[in-house]
XYZ file of N, CA and C in Angstrom:
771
model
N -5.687 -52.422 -29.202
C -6.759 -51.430 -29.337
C -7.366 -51.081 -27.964
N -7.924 -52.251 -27.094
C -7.993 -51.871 -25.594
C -7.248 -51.255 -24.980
N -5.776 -51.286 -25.363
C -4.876 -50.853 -24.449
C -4.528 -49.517 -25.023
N -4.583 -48.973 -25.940
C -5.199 -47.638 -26.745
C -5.782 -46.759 -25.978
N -7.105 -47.331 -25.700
C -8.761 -47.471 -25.761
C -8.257 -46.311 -23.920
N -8.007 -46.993 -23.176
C -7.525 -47.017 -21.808
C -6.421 -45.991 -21.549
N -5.877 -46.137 -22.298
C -4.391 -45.020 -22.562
C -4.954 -43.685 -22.714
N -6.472 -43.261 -23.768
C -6.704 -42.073 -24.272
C -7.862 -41.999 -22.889
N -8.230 -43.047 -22.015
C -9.439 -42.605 -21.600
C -8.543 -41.764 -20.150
N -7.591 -42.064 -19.825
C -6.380 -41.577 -18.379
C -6.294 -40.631 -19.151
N -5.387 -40.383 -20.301
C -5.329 -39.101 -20.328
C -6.126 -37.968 -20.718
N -7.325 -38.134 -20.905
C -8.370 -37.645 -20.905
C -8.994 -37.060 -18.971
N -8.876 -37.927 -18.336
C -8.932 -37.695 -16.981
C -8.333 -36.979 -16.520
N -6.497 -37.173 -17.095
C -5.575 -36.259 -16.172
C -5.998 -34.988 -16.558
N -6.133 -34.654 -17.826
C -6.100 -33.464 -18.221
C -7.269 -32.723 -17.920
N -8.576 -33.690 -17.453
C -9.796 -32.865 -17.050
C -9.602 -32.470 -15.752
N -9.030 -33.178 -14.998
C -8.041 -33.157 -13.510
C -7.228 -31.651 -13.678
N -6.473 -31.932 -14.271
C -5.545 -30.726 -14.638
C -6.358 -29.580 -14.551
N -6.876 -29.215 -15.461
C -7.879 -27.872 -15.796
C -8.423 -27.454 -14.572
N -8.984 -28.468 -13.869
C -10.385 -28.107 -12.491
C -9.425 -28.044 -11.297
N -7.912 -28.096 -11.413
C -7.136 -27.894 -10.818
C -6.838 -25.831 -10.830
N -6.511 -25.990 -12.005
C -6.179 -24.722 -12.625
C -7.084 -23.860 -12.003
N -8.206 -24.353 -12.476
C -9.416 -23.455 -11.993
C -9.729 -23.136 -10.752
N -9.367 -24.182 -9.993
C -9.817 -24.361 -8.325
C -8.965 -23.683 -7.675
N -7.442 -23.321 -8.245
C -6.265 -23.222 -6.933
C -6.463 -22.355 -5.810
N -6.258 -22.846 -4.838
C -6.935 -22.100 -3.737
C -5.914 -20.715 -3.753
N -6.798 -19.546 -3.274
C -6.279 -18.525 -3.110
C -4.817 -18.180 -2.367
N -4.640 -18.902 -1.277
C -3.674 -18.734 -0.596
C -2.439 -19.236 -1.215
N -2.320 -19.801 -2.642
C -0.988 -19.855 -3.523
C -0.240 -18.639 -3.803
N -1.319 -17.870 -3.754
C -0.783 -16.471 -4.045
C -0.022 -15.985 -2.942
N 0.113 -16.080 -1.711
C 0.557 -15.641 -0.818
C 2.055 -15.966 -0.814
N 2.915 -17.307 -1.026
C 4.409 -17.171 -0.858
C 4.630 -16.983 -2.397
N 3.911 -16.040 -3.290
C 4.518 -15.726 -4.715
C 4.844 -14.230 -4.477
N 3.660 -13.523 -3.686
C 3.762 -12.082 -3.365
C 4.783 -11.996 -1.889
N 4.962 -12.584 -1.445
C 6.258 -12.353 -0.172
C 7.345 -12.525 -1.370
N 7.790 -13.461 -1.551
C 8.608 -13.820 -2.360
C 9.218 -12.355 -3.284
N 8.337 -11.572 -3.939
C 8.174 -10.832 -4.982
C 8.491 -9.374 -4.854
N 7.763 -9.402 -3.105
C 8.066 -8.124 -2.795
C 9.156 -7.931 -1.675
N 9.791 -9.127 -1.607
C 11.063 -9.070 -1.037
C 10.504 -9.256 1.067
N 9.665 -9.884 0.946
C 8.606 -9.978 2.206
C 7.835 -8.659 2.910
N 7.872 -7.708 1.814
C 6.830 -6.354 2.339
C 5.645 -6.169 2.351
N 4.912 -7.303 1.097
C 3.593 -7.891 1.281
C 2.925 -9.123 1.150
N 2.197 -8.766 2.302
C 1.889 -10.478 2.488
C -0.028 -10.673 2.548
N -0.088 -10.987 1.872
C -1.826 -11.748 2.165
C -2.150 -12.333 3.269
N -3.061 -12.135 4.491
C -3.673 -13.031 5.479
C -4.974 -12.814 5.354
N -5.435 -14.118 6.079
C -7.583 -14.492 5.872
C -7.528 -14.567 4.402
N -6.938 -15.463 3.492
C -7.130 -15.400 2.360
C -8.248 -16.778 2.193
N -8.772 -15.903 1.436
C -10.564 -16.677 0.783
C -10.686 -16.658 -0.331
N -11.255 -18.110 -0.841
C -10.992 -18.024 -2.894
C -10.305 -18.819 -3.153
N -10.169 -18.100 -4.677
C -9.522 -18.827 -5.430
C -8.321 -18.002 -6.016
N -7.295 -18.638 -6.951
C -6.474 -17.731 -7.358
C -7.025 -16.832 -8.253
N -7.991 -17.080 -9.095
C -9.221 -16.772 -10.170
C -9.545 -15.356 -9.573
N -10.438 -15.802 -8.266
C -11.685 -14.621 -7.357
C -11.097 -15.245 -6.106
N -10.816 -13.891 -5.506
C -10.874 -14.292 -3.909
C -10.481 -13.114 -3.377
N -9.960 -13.149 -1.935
C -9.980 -12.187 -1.230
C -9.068 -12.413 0.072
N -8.513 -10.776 0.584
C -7.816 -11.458 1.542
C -7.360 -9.986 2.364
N -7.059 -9.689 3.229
C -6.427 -8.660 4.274
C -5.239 -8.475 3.484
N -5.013 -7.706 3.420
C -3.122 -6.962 3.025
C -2.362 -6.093 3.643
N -1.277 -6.993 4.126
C -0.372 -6.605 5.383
C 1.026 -5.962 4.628
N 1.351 -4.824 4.938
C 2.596 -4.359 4.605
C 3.581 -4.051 5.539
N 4.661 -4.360 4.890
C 5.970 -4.285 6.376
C 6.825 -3.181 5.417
N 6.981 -1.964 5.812
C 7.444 -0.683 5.225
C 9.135 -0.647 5.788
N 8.835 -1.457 6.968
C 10.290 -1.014 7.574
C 11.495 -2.097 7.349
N 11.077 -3.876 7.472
C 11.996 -4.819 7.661
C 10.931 -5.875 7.523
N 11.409 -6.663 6.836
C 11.042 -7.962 6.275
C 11.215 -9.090 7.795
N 12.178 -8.491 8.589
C 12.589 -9.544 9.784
C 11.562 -8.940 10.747
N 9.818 -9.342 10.940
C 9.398 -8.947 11.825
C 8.722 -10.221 13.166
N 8.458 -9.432 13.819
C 7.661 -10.874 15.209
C 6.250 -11.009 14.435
N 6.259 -12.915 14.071
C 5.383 -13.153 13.350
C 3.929 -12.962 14.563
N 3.887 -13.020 15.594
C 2.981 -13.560 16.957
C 2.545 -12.067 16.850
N 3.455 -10.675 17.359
C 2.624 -9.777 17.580
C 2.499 -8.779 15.955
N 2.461 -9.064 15.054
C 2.430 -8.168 14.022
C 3.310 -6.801 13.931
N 3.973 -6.703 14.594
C 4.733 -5.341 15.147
C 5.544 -4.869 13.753
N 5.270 -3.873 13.649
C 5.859 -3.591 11.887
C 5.455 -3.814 11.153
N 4.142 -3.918 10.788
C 3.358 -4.314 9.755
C 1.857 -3.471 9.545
N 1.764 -3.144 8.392
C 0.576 -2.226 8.770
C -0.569 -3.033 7.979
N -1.690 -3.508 8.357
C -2.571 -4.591 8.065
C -3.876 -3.292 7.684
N -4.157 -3.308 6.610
C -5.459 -2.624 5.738
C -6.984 -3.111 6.641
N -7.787 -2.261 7.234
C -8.468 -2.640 7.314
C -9.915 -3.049 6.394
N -9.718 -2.479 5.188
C -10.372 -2.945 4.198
C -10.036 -4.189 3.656
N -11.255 -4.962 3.050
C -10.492 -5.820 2.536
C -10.659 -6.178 0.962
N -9.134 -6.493 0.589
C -8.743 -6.131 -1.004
C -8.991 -7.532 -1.667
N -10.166 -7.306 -2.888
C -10.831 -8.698 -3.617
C -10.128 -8.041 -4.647
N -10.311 -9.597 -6.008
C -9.584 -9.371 -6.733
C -10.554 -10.858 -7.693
N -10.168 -10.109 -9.406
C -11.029 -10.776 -10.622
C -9.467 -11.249 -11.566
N -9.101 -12.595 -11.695
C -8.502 -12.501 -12.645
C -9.066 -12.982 -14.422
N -8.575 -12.170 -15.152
C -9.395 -12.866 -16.475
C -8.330 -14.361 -17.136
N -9.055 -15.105 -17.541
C -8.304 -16.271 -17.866
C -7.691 -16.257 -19.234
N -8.527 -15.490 -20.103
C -8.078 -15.362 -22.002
C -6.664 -14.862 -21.962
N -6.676 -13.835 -21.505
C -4.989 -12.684 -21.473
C -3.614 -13.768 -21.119
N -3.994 -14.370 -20.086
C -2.797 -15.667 -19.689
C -2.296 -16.022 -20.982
N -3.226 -16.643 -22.783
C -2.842 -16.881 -23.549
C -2.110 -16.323 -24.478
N -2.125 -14.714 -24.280
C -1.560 -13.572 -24.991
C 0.190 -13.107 -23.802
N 0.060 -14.270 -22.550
C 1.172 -13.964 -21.861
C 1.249 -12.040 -20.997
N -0.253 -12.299 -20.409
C -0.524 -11.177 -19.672
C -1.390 -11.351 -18.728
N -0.941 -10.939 -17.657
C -2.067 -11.048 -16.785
C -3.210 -9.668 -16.516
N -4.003 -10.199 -16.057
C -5.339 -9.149 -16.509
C -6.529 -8.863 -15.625
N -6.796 -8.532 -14.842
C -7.970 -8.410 -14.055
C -8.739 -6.984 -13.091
N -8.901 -7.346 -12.335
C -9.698 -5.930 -11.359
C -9.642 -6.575 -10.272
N -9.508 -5.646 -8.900
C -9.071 -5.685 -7.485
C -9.933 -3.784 -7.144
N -10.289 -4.281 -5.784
C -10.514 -3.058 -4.834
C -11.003 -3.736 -3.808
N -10.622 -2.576 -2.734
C -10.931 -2.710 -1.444
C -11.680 -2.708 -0.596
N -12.545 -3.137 0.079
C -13.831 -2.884 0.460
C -15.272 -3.061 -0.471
N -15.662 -2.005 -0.219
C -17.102 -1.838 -1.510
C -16.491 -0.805 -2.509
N -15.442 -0.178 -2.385
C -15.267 1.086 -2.968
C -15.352 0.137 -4.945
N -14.869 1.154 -5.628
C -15.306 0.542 -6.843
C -14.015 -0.076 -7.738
N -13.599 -0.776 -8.837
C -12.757 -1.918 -9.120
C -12.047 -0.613 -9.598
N -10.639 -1.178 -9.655
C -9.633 -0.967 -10.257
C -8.646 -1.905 -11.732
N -8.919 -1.730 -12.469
C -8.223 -2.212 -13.494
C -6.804 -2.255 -13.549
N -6.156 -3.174 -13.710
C -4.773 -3.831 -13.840
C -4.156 -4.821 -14.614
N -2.955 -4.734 -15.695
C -2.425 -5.171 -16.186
C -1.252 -5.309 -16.243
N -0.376 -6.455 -16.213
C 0.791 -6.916 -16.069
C 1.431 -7.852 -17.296
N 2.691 -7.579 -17.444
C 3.504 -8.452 -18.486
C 4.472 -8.744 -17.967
N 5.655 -9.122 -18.882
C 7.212 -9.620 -17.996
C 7.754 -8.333 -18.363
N 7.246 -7.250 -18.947
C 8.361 -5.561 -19.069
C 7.556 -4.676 -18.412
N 6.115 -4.725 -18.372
C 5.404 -3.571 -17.757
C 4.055 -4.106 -16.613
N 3.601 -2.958 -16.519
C 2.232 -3.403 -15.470
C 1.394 -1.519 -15.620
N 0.452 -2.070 -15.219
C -0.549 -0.804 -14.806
C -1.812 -0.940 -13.580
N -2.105 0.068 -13.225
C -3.096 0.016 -11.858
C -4.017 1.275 -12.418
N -4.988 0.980 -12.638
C -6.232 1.722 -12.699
C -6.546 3.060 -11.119
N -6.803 4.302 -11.173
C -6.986 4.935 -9.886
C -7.796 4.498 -9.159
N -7.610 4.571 -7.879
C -8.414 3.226 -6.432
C -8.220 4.473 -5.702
N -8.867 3.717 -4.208
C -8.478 3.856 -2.634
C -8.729 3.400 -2.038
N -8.268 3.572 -0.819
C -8.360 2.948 0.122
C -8.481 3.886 1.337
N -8.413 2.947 2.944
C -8.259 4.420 4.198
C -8.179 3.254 5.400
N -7.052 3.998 5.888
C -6.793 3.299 7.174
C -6.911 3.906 8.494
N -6.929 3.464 9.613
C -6.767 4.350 11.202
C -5.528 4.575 10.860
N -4.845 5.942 11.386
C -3.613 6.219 11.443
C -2.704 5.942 12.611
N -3.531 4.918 13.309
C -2.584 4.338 14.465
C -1.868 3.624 14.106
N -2.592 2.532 12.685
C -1.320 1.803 11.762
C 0.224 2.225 11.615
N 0.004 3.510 11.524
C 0.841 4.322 11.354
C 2.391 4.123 11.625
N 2.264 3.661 13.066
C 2.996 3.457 13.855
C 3.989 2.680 13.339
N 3.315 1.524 12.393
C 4.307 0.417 11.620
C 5.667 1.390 11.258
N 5.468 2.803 10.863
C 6.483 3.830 9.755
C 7.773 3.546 10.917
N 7.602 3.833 12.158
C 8.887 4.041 12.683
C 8.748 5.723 13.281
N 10.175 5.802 13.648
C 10.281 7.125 14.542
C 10.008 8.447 13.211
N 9.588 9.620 13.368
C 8.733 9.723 14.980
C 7.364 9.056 15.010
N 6.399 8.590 14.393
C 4.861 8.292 13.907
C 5.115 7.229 15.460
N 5.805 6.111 15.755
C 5.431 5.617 16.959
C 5.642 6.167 18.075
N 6.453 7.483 18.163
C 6.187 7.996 19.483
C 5.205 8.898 19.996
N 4.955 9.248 18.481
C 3.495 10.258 18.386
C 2.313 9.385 18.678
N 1.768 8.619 18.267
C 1.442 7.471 18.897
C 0.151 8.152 18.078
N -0.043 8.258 16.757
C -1.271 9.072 15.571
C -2.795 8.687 15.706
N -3.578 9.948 15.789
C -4.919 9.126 15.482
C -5.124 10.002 14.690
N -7.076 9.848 14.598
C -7.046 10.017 12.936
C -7.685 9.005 12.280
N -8.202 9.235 11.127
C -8.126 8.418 9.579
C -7.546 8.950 8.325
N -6.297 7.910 7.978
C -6.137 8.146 6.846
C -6.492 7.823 5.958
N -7.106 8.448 4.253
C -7.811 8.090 3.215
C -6.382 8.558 1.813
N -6.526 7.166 1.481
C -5.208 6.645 0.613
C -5.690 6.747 -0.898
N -5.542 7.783 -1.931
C -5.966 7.707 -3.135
C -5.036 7.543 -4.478
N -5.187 6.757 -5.205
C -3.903 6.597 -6.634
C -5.017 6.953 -7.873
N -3.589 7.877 -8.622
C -4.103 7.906 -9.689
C -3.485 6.879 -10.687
N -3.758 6.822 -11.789
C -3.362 5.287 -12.862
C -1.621 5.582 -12.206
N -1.253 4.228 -11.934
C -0.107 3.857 -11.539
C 0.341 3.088 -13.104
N 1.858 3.363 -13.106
C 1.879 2.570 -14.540
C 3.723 2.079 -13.862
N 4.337 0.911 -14.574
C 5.680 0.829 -14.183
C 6.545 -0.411 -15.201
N 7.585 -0.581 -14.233
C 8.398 -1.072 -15.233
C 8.724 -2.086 -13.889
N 10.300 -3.290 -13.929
C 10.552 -3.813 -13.311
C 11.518 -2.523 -12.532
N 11.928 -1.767 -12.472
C 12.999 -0.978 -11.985
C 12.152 0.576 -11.994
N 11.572 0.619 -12.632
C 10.335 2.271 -12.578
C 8.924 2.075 -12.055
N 8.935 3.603 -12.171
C 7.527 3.422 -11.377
C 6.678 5.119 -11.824
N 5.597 5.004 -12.240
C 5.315 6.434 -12.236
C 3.750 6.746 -12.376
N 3.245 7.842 -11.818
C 1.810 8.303 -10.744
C 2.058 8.877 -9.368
N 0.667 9.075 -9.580
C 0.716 9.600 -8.281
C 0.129 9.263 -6.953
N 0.178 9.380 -5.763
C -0.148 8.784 -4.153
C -0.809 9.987 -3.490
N -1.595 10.424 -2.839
C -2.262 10.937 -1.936
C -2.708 10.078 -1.032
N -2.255 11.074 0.199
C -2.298 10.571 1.435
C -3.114 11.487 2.009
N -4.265 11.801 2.661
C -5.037 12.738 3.577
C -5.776 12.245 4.976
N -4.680 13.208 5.918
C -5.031 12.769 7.549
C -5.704 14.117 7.778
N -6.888 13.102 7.962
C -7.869 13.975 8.737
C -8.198 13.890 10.054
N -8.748 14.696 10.740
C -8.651 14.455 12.385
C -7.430 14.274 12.672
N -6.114 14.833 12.626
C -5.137 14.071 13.042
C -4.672 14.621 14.351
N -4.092 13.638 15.049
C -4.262 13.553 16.679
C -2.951 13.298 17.053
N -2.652 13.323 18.687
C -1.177 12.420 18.618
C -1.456 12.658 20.122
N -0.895 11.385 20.892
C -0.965 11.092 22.306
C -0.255 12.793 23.065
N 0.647 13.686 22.458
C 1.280 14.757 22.607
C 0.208 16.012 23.275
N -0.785 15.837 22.322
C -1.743 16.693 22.063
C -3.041 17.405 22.415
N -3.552 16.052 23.345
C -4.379 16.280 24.198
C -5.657 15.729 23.206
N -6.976 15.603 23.501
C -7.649 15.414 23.013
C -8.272 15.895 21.420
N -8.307 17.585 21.343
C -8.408 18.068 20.139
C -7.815 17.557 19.076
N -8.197 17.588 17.987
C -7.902 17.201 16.515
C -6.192 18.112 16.696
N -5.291 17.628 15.873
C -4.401 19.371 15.692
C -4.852 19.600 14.026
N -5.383 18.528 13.135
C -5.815 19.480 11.879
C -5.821 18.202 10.970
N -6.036 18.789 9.715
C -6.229 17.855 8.269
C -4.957 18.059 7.508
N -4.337 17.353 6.941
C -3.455 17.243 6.629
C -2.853 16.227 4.986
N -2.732 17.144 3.909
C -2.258 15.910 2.765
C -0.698 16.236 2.388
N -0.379 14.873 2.169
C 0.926 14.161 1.599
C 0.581 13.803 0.244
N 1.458 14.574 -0.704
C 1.591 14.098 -2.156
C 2.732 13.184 -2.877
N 2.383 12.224 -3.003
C 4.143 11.321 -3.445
C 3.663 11.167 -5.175
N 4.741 12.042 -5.361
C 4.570 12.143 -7.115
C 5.767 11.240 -7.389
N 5.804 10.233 -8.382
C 6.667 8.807 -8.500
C 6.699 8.953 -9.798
N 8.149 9.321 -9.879
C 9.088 9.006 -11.685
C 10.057 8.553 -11.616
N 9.716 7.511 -12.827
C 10.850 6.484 -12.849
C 11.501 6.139 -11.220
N 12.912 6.676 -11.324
C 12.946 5.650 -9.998
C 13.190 6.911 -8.752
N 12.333 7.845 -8.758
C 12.234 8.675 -7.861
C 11.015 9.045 -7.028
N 10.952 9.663 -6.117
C 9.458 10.674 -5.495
C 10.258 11.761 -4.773
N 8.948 12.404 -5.312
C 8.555 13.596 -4.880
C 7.920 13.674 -3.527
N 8.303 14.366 -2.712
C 6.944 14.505 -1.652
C 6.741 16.200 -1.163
N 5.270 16.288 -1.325
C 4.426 17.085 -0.652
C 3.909 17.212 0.246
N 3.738 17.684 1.160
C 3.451 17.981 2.813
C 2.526 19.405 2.548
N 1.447 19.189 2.940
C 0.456 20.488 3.230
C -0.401 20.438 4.068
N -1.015 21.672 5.198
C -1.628 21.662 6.127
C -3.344 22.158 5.324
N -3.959 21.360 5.539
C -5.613 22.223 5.125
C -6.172 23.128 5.665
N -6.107 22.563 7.243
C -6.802 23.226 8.108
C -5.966 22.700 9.816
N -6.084 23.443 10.897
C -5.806 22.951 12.191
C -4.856 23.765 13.145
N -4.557 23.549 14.072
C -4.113 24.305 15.000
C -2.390 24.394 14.735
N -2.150 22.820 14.485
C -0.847 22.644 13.980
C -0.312 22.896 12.628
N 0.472 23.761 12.055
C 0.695 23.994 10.896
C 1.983 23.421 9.835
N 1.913 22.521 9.305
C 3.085 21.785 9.138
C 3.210 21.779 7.406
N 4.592 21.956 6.962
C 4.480 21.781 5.244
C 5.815 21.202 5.377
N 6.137 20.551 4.181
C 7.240 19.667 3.652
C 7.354 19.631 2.531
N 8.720 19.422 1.947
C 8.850 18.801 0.523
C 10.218 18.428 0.881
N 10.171 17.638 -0.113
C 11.360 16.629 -0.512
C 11.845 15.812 -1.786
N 13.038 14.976 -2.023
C 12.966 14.113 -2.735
C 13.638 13.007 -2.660
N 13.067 11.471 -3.088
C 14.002 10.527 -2.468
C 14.416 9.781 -4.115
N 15.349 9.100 -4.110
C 15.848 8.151 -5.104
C 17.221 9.009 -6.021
N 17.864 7.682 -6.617
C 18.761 8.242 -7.304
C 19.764 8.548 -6.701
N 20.233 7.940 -5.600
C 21.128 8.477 -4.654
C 20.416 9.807 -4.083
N 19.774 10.214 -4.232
C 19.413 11.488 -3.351
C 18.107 11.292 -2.047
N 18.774 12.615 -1.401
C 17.573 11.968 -0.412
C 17.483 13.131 0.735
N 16.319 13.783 0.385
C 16.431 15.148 0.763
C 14.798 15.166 1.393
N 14.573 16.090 2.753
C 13.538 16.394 2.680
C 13.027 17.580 4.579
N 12.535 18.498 3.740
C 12.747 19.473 4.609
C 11.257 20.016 5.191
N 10.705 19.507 6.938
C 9.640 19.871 7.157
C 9.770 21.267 7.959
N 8.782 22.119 8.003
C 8.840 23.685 9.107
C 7.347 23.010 9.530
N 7.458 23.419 10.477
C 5.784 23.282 11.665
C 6.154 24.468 12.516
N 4.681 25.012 12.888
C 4.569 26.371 13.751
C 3.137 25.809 13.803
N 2.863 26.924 15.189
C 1.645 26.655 15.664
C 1.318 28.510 15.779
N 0.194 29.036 15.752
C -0.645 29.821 16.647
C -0.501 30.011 18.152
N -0.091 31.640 18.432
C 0.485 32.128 19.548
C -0.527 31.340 20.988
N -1.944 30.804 20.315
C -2.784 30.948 21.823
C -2.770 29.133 21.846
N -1.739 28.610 20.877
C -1.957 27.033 21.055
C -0.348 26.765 20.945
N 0.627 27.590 21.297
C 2.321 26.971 21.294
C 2.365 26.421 22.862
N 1.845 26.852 23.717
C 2.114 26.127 24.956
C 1.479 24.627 25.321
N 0.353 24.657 24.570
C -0.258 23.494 24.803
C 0.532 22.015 23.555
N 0.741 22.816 22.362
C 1.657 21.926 21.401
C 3.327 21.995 21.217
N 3.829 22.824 22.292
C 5.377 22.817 22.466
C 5.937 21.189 22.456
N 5.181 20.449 23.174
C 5.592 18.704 23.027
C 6.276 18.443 21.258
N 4.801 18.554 20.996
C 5.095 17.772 19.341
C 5.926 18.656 18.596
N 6.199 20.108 18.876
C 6.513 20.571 17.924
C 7.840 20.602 18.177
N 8.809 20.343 19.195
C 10.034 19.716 19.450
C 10.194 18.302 19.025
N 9.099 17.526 18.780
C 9.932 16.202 18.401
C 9.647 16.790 16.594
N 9.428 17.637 16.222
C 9.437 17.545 14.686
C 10.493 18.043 14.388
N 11.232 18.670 14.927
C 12.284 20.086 14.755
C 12.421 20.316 15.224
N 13.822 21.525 15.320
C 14.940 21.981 16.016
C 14.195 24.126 15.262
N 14.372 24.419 17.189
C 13.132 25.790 16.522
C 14.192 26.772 16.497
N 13.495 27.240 15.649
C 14.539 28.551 14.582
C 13.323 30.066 14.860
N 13.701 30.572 15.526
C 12.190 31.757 16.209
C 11.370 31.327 15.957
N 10.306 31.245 15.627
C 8.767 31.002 15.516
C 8.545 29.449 15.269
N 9.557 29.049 14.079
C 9.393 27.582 13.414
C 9.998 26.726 14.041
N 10.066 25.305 13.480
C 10.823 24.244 14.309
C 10.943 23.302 12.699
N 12.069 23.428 12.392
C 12.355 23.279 11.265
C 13.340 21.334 11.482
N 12.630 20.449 10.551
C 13.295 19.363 10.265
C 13.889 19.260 9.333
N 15.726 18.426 8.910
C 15.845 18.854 7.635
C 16.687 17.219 7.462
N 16.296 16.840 6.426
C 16.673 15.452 6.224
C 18.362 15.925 4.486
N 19.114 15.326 5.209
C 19.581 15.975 3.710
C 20.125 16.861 3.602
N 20.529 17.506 2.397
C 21.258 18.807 2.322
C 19.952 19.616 1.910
């Protein structure tokens, strides 16, 4: 009966052990589940918390998973920083369940299973010097600017994906250019199933640039024209040769057929 007695009182311990375990896990577990997951394109650093509530910087590598861990080079690091609520009940229904946003801006709702997931509409906004992480041309342009990053409900599958991405550079600048802004500028990435769309439009600015395209599915197409204003082509002849190959007036890029 003592030895009973002793038997139920340990496992009574482990299991209170267990739980305040559960509860406690430090945030940074999450970090080699999401490398892991996203094939090393995102990674959590300064992570604070718990797996529950916590918080942490979010670094994306757009180009190659093989980057220099010392200088960050290829990686575009959010300067907001992205918190996150998980709910504990849903785990029992075999779903995960919570809210995340960036900064102060306001929560985003999200749900995940083993066939689907969803993302509530957010944003975010970065310096567009990040930029640079993209590769040629964005690092030789060498971008300034802020970009302001907006989603509408993202919804997907393990292999799909579908919503929409806005991208809007405002002030946008480039070492090419000289001090002046050359203009405002949005990118639309419309995402079905396993494709996008992209949109390129000028708002406002000296530089005038539009695009469209489409990537996935084996296809992979995408065609920019930029022109400038007769009393600003001498001062933006730089940039508007690294965008395109000029066809009279335009300087036309063409990715694709």
């Amino acid at each position: 009966m003592v030895l009973l007695r002793y038997r139920s009182l340990w496992l009574l311990v482990f299991i209170s052990a267990f739980i305040c375990l559960l509860l406690w896990l430090p945030a940074r577990w999450l970090t080699a589940w999401l490398q892991t997951a996203s094939k090393g394109h995102v990674e959590l650093i300064e992570v604070a918390g718990t797996v529950w509530e916590g918080s942490a910087q979010l670094s994306i590598s757009p180009i190659s998973a093989n980057l220099n861990p010392f200088t960050q080079e290829g990686k575009i690091i959010l300067p907001e920083r992205l918190s996150w609520r998980l709910y504990k009940s849903p785990l029992l229904l075999g779903r995960l369940e919570g809210d995340l946003h960036f900064g102060k801006r306001p929560e985003s709702h999200f749900k995940a299973s083993f066939r689907s997931w969803s993302l509530a509409a957010g944003a975010t906004a970065l310096p567009a010097a990040k930029l640079r992480a993209l590769g040629a041309p964005l690092n030789s342009l060498a971008p300034g600017g802020w970009v302001d990053l907006n989603w509408q409900e993202l919804t997907g599958t393990s292999s799909s994906i579908k919503g929409q991405i806005e991208a809007f550079w405002s002030d946008a600048s480039t070492k090419l250019s000289g001090s002046a802004p050359l203009g405002d500028y949005l990118l639309t990435l419309q995402l079905e199933k396993q494709t996008v769309q992209l949109d390129l439009k000028t708002q406002r600015g000296r530089l005038h640039i539009s695009g469209q395209g489409q990537f996935g599915n084996g296809v992979a197409n995408f065609r920019l024209v930029s022109k400038s204003a007769d009393q600003y082509h001498e001062e933006l002849s730089a940039v508007l040769n690294m965008l395109g190959r000029r066809q009279n007036d335009e300087y036309i890029l063409q990715i694709g057929s």
